[in-house]
mmCIF file of C-alpha atoms in Angstrom:
data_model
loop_
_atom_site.group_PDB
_atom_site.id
_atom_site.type_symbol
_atom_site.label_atom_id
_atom_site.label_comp_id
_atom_site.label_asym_id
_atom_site.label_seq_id
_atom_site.Cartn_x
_atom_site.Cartn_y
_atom_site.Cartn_z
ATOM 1 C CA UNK A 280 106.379 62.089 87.707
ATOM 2 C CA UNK A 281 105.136 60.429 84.397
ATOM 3 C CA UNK A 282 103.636 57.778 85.781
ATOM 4 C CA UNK A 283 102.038 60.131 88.743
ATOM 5 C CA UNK A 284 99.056 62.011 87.261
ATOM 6 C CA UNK A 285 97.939 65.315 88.857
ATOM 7 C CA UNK A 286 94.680 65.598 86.745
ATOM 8 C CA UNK A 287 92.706 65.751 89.985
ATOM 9 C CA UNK A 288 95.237 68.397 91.252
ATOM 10 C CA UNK A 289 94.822 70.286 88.369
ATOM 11 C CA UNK A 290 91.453 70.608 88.221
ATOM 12 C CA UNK A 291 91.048 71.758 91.824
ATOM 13 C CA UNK A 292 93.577 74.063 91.405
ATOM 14 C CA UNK A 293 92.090 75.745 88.577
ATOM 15 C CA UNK A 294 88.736 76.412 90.700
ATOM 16 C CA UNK A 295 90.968 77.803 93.566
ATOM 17 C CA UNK A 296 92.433 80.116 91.011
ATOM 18 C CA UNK A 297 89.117 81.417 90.491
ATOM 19 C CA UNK A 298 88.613 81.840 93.671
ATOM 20 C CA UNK A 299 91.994 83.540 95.254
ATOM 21 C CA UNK A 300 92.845 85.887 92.182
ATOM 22 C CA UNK A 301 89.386 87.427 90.884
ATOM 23 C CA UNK A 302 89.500 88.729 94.909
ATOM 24 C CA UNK A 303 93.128 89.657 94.124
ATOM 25 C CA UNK A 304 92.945 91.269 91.101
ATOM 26 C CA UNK A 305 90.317 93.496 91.970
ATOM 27 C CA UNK A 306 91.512 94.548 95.264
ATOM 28 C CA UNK A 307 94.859 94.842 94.486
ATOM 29 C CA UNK A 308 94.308 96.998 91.311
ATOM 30 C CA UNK A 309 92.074 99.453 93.309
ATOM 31 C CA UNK A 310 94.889 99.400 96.293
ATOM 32 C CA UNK A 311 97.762 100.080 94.205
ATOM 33 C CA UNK A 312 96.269 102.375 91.691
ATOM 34 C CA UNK A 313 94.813 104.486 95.172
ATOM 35 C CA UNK A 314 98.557 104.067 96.256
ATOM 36 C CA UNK A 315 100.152 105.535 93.296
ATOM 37 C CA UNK A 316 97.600 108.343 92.919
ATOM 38 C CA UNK A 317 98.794 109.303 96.266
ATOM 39 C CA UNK A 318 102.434 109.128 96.028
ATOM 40 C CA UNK A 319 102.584 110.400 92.325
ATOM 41 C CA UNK A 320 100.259 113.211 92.977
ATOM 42 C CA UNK A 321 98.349 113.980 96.356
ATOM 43 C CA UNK A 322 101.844 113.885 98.160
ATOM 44 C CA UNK A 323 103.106 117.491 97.841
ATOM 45 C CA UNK A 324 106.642 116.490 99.019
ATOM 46 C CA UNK A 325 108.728 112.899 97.986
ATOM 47 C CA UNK A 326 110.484 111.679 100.513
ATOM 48 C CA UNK A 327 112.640 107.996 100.397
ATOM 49 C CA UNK A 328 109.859 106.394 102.011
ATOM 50 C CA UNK A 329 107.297 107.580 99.226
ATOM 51 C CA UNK A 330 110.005 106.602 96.343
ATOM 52 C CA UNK A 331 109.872 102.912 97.541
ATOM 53 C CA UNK A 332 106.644 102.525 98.249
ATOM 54 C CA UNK A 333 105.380 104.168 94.732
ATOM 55 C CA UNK A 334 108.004 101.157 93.430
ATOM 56 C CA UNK A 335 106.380 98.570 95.860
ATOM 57 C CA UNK A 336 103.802 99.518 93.797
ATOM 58 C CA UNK A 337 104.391 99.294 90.610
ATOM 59 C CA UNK A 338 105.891 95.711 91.331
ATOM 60 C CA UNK A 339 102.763 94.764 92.519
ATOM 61 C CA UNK A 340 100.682 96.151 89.413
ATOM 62 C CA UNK A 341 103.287 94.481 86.931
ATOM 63 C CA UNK A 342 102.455 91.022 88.954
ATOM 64 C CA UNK A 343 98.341 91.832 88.879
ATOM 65 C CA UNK A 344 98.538 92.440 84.988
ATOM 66 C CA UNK A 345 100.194 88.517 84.624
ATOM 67 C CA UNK A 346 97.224 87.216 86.325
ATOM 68 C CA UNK A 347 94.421 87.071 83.866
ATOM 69 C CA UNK A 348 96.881 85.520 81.648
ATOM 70 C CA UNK A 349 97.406 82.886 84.470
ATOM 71 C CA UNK A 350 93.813 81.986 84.954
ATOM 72 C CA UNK A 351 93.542 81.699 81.450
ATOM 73 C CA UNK A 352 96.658 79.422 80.636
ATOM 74 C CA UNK A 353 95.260 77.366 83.718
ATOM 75 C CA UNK A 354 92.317 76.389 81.250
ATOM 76 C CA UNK A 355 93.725 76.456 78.023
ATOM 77 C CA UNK A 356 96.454 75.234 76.636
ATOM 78 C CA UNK A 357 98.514 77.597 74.338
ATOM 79 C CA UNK A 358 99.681 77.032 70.798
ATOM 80 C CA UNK A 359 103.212 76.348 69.940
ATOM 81 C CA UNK A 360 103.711 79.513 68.420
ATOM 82 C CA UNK A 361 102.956 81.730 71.404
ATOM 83 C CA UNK A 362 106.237 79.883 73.406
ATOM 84 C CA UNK A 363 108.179 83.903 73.564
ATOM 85 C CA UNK A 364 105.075 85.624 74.886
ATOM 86 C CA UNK A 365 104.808 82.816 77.315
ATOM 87 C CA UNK A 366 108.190 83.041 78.785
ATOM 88 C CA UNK A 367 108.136 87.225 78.272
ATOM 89 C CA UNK A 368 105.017 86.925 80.404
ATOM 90 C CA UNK A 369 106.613 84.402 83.616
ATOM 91 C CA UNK A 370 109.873 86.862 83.201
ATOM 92 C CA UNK A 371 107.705 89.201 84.010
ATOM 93 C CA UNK A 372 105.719 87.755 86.700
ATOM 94 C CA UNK A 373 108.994 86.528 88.465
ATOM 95 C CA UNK A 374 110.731 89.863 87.879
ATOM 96 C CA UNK A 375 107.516 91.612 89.735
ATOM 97 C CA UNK A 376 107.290 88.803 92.848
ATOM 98 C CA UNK A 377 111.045 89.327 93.450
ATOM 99 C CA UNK A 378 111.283 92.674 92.656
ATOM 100 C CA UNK A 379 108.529 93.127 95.538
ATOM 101 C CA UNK A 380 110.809 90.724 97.849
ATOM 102 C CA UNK A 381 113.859 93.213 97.322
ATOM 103 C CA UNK A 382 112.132 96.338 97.307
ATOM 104 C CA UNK A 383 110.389 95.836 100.827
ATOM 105 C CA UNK A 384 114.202 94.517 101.959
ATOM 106 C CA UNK A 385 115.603 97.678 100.495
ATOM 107 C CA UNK A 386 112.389 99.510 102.973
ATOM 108 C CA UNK A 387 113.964 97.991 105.811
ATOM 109 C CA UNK A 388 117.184 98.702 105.669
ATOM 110 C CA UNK A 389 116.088 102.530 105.213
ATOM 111 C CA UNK A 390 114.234 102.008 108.213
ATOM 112 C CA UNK A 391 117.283 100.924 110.326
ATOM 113 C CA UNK A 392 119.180 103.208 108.861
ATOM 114 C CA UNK A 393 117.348 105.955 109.836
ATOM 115 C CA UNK A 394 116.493 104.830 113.215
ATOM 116 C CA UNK A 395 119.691 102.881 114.469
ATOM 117 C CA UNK A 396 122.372 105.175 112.914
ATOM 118 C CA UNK A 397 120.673 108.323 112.693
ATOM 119 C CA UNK A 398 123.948 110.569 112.437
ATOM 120 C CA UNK A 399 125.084 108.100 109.162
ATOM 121 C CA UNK A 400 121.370 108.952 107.739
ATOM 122 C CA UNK A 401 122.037 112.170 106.868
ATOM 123 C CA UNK A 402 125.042 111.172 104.269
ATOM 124 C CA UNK A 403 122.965 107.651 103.260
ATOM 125 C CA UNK A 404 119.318 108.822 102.623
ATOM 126 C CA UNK A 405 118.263 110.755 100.012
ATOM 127 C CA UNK A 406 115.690 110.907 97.089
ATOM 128 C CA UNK A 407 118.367 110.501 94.394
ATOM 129 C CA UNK A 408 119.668 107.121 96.567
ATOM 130 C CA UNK A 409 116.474 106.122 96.798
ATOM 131 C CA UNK A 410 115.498 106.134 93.043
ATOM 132 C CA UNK A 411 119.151 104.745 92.423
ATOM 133 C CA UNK A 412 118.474 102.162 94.752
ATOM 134 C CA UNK A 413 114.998 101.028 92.973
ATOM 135 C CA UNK A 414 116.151 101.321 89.198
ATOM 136 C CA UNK A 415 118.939 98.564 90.515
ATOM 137 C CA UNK A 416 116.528 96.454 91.849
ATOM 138 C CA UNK A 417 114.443 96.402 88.626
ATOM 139 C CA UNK A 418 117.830 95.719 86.555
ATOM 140 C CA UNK A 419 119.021 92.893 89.255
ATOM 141 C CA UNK A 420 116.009 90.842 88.579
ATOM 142 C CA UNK A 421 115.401 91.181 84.819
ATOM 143 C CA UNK A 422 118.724 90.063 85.249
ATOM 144 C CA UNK A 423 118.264 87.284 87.527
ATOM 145 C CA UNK A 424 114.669 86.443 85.736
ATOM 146 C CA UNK A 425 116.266 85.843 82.151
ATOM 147 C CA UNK A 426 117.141 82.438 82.503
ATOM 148 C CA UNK A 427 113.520 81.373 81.930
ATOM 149 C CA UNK A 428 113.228 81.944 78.401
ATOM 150 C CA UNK A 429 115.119 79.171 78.254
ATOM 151 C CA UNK A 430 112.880 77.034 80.734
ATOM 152 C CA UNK A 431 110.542 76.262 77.943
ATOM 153 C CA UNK A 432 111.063 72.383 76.192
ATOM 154 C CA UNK A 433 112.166 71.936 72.288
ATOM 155 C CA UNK A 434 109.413 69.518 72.022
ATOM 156 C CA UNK A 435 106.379 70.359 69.550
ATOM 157 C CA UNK A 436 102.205 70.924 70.111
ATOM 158 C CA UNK A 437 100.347 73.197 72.443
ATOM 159 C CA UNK A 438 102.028 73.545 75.599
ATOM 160 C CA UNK A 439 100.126 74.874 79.379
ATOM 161 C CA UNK A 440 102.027 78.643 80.115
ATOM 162 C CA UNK A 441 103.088 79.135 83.386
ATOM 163 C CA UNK A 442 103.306 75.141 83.849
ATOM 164 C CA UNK A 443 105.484 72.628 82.182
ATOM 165 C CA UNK A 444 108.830 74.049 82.761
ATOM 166 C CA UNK A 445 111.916 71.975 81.445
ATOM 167 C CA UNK A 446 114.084 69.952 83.220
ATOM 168 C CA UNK A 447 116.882 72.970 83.366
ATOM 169 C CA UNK A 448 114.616 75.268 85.297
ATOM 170 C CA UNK A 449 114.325 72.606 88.256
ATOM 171 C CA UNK A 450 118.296 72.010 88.239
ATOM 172 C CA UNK A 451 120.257 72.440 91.223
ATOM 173 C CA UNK A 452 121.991 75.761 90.126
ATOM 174 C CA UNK A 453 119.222 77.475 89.590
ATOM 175 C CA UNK A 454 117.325 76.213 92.562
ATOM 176 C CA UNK A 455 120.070 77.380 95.103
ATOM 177 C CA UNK A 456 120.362 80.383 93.706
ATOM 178 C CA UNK A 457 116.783 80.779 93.851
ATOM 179 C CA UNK A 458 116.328 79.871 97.673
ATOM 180 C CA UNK A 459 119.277 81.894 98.983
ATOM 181 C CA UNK A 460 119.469 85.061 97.171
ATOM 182 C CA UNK A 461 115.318 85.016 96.281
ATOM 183 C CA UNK A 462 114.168 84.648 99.641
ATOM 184 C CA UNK A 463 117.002 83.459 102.160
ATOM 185 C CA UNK A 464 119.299 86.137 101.945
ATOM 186 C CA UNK A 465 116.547 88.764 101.431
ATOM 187 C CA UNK A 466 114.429 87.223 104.889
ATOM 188 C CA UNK A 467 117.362 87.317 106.902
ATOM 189 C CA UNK A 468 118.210 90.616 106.232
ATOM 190 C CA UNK A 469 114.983 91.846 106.618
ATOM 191 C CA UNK A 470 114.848 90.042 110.049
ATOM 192 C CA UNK A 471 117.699 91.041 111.740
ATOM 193 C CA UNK A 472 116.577 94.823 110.309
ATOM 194 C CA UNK A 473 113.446 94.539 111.665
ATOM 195 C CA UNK A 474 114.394 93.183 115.438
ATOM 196 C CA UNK A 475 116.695 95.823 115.423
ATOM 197 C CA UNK A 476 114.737 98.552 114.529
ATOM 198 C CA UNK A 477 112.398 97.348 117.148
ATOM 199 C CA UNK A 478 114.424 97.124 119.955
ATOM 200 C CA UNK A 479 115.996 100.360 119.373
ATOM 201 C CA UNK A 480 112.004 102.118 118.905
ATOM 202 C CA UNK A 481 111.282 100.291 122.066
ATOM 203 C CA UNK A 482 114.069 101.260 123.971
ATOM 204 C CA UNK A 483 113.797 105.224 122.763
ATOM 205 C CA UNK A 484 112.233 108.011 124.479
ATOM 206 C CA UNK A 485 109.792 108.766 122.190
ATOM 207 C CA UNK A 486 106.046 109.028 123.481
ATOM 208 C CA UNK A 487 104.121 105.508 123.458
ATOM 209 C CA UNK A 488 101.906 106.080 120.444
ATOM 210 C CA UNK A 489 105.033 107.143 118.302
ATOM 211 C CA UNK A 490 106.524 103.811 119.537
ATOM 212 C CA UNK A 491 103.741 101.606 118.392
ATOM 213 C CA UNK A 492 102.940 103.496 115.860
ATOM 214 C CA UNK A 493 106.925 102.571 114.531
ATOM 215 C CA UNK A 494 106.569 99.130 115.455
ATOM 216 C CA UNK A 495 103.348 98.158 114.012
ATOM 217 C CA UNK A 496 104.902 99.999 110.704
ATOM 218 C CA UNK A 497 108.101 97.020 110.790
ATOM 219 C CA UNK A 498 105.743 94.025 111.672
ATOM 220 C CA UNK A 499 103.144 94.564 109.043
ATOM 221 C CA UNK A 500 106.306 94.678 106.417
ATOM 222 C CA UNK A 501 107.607 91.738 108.003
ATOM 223 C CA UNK A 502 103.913 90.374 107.594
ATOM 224 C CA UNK A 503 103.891 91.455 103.975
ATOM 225 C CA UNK A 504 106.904 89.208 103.221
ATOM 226 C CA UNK A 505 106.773 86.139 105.368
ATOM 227 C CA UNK A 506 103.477 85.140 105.157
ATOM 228 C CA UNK A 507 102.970 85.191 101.141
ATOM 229 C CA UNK A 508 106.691 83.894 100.255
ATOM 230 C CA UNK A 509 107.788 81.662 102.582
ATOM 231 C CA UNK A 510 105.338 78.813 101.877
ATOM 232 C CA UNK A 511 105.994 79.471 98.387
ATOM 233 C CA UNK A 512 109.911 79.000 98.274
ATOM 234 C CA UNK A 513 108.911 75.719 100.615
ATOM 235 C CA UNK A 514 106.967 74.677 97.971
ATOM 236 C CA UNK A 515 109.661 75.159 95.108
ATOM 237 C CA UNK A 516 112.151 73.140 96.898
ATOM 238 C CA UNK A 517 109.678 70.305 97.669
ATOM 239 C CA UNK A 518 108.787 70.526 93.940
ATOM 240 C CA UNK A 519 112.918 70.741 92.997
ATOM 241 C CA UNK A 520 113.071 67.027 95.099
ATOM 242 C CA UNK A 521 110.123 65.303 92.988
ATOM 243 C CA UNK A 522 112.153 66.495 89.743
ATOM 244 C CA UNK A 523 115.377 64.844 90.328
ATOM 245 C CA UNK A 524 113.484 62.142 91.807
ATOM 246 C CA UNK A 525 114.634 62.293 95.260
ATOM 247 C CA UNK A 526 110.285 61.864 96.197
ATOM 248 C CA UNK A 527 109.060 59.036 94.246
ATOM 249 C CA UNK A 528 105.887 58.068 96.554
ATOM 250 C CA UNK A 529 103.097 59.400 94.032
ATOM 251 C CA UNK A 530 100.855 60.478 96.911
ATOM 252 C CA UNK A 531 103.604 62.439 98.256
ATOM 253 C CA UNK A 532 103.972 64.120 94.330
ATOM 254 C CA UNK A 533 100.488 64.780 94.228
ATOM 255 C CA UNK A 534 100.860 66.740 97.660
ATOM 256 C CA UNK A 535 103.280 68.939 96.912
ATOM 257 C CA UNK A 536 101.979 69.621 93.601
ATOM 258 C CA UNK A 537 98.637 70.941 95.327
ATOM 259 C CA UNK A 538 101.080 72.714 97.519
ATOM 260 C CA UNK A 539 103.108 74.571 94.769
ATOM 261 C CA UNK A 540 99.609 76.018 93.374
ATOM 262 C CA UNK A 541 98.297 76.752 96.317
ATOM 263 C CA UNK A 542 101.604 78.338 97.922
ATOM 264 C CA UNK A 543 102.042 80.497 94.746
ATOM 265 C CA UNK A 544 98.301 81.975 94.651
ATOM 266 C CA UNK A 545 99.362 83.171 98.366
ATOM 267 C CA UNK A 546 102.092 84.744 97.221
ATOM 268 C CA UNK A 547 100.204 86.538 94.893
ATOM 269 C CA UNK A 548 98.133 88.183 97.785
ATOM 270 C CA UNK A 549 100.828 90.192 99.013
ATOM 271 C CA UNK A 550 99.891 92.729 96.157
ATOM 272 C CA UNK A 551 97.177 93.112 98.892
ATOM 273 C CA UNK A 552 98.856 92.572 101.756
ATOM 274 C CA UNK A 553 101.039 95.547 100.685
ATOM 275 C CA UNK A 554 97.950 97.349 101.853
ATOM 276 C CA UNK A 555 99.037 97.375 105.462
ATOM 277 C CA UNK A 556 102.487 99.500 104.204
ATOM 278 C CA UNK A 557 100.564 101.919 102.299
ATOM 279 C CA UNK A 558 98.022 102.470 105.234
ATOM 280 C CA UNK A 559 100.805 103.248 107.400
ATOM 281 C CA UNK A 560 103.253 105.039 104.783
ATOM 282 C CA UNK A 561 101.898 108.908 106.271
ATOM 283 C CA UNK A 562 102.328 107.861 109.876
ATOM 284 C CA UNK A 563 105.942 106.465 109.187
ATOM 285 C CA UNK A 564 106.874 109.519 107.855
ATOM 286 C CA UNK A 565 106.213 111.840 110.672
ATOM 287 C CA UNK A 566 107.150 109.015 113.110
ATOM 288 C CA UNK A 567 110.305 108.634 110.930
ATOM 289 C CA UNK A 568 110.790 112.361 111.106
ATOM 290 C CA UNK A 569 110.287 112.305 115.296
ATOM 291 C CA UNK A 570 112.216 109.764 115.554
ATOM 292 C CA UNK A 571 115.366 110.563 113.584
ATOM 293 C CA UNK A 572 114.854 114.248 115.537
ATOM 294 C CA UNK A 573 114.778 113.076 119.241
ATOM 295 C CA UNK A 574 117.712 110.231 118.323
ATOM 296 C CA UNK A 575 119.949 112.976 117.128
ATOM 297 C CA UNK A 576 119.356 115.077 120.100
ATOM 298 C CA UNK A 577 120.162 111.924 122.184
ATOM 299 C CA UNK A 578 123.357 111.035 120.533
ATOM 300 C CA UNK A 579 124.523 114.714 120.895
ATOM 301 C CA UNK A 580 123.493 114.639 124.525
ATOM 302 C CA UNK A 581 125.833 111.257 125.269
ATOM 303 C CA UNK A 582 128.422 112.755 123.282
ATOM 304 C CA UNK A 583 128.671 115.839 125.256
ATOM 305 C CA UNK A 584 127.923 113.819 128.333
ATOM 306 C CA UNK A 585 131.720 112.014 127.197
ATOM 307 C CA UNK A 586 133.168 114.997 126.526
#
């Protein structure tokens, strides 16, 4: 890519900044801040539902507070000095956007839980498994995150923060790892949860509203991760082939690098698109409630039917 400029890319990038994360920013703080007031204090009972979504949450405030320092490192380059905040502030951001990827995965798999297996719910969900649950996530990726404070290159002068990362942070190890357990592993698990939790509402004997009311619930989480982070993780492996040269065509580099930025300010509006989980969070949890009831009393009805 050295003889490939991106100047042009750059430059419309940093106007679609401008014009993706001011929206963001403000919207999302308001929504999430709203959110937390709610869970945290309106809420008179927590129940595992409320646990993950106040940490669905927090994830997504930890990811608004990198973004002013994004739009500003998108103008400015930073002195050589400031290389640890740098990296202390992309840990962050990455820990945040996969935190978020894991967290609504984790929301899932309660889900099915509950619905599919509701006999097995009673020993598997609690508060206390819940909070266990979400303290591991945050210490899996500050685990999985640390690597990048090593991303940032020896060489000397100003340098462009959240840019410019070395040639170790687009090697093949860390790529793969990236794909599969960042967003592959976590987006089939969250699909097969999600059809199954579906068929099973669809298939139950609970009144029509209840059912949609459970199945819009699953497909605006799938919505919440699909649309913001799959055209992202495209994007990183397209940008992982220009690296190790396997795309030389400069056209083709100047693409993908207007695909990378652009892919990554989506991803940032799932902090909004979380939205759509906290709007339905009080209807999932007497739907939840219903549905765990009337699938109990069915399961104890076929049982004694066997008997």
């Amino acid at each position: 890519m050295t003889n490939c400029s991106t100047k042009d890319v750059d430059a419309l990038t940093q106007k679609l900044d401008l014009v993706i994360y001011v929206p963001v920013l403000v919207f999302g703080l308001a929504l999430n801040i709203a959110a937390l007031v709610v869970f945290c204090v309106l809420l008179r009972k927590w129940t595992e539902s409320s646990i993950y979504m106040t940490n669905l949450a927090l994830m997504d405030l930890l990811l608004l507070l990198q973004l002013p320092f994004k739009m500003h490192a998108a103008h400015q380059k930073w002195a050589e000095d400031k290389k640890l905040f740098c990296s202390f502030l992309e840990s962050l951001y990455f820990v945040a956007m996969y935190g978020s990827i894991y967290t609504i995965v984790c929301i899932a798999i309660d889900r099915y839980i509950g619905i599919n297996h509701p006999f097995r719910a009673k020993q598997v969900r609690s508060k206390q498994n819940a909070l266990i649950v979400c303290i591991l996530i945050w210490v899996f990726v500050m685990a999985m995150t640390s690597p990048i404070y090593t991303f940032r290159e020896e060489k000397s002068g100003n340098f462009t923060c959240f840019h410019e990362f070395s040639s170790k942070g687009w090697s093949t190890e860390i790529i793969v790892c990236l794909e599969v357990f960042g967003f592959l592993l976590p987006a089939g698990v969250l699909v097969a949860c999600s059809i199954q939790s579906v068929r099973t509402l669809k298939a139950s004997k609970n009144s029509d509203r209840s059912r949609q009311a459970g199945v819009r619930i699953i497909y605006s989480s799938l919505a919440a991760f699909l649309v913001p982070f799959t055209p992202c993780h495209v994007a990183i492996f397209l940008q992982y082939l220009v690296r190790n040269s396997f795309i030389s065509d400069c056209k083709q580099q100047q693409n993908i690098a207007l695909f990378i930025q652009v892919s990554m300010n989506i991803a940032n509006v799932t902090c909004c698109l979380d939205a759509l989980c906290y709007y339905f969070i009080a209807k999932e949890v007497r739907s939840t409630k219903e549905t765990f009831r009337l699938s109990i009393n069915r399961a104890r009805t076929n049982s004694s039917s066997d008997v």
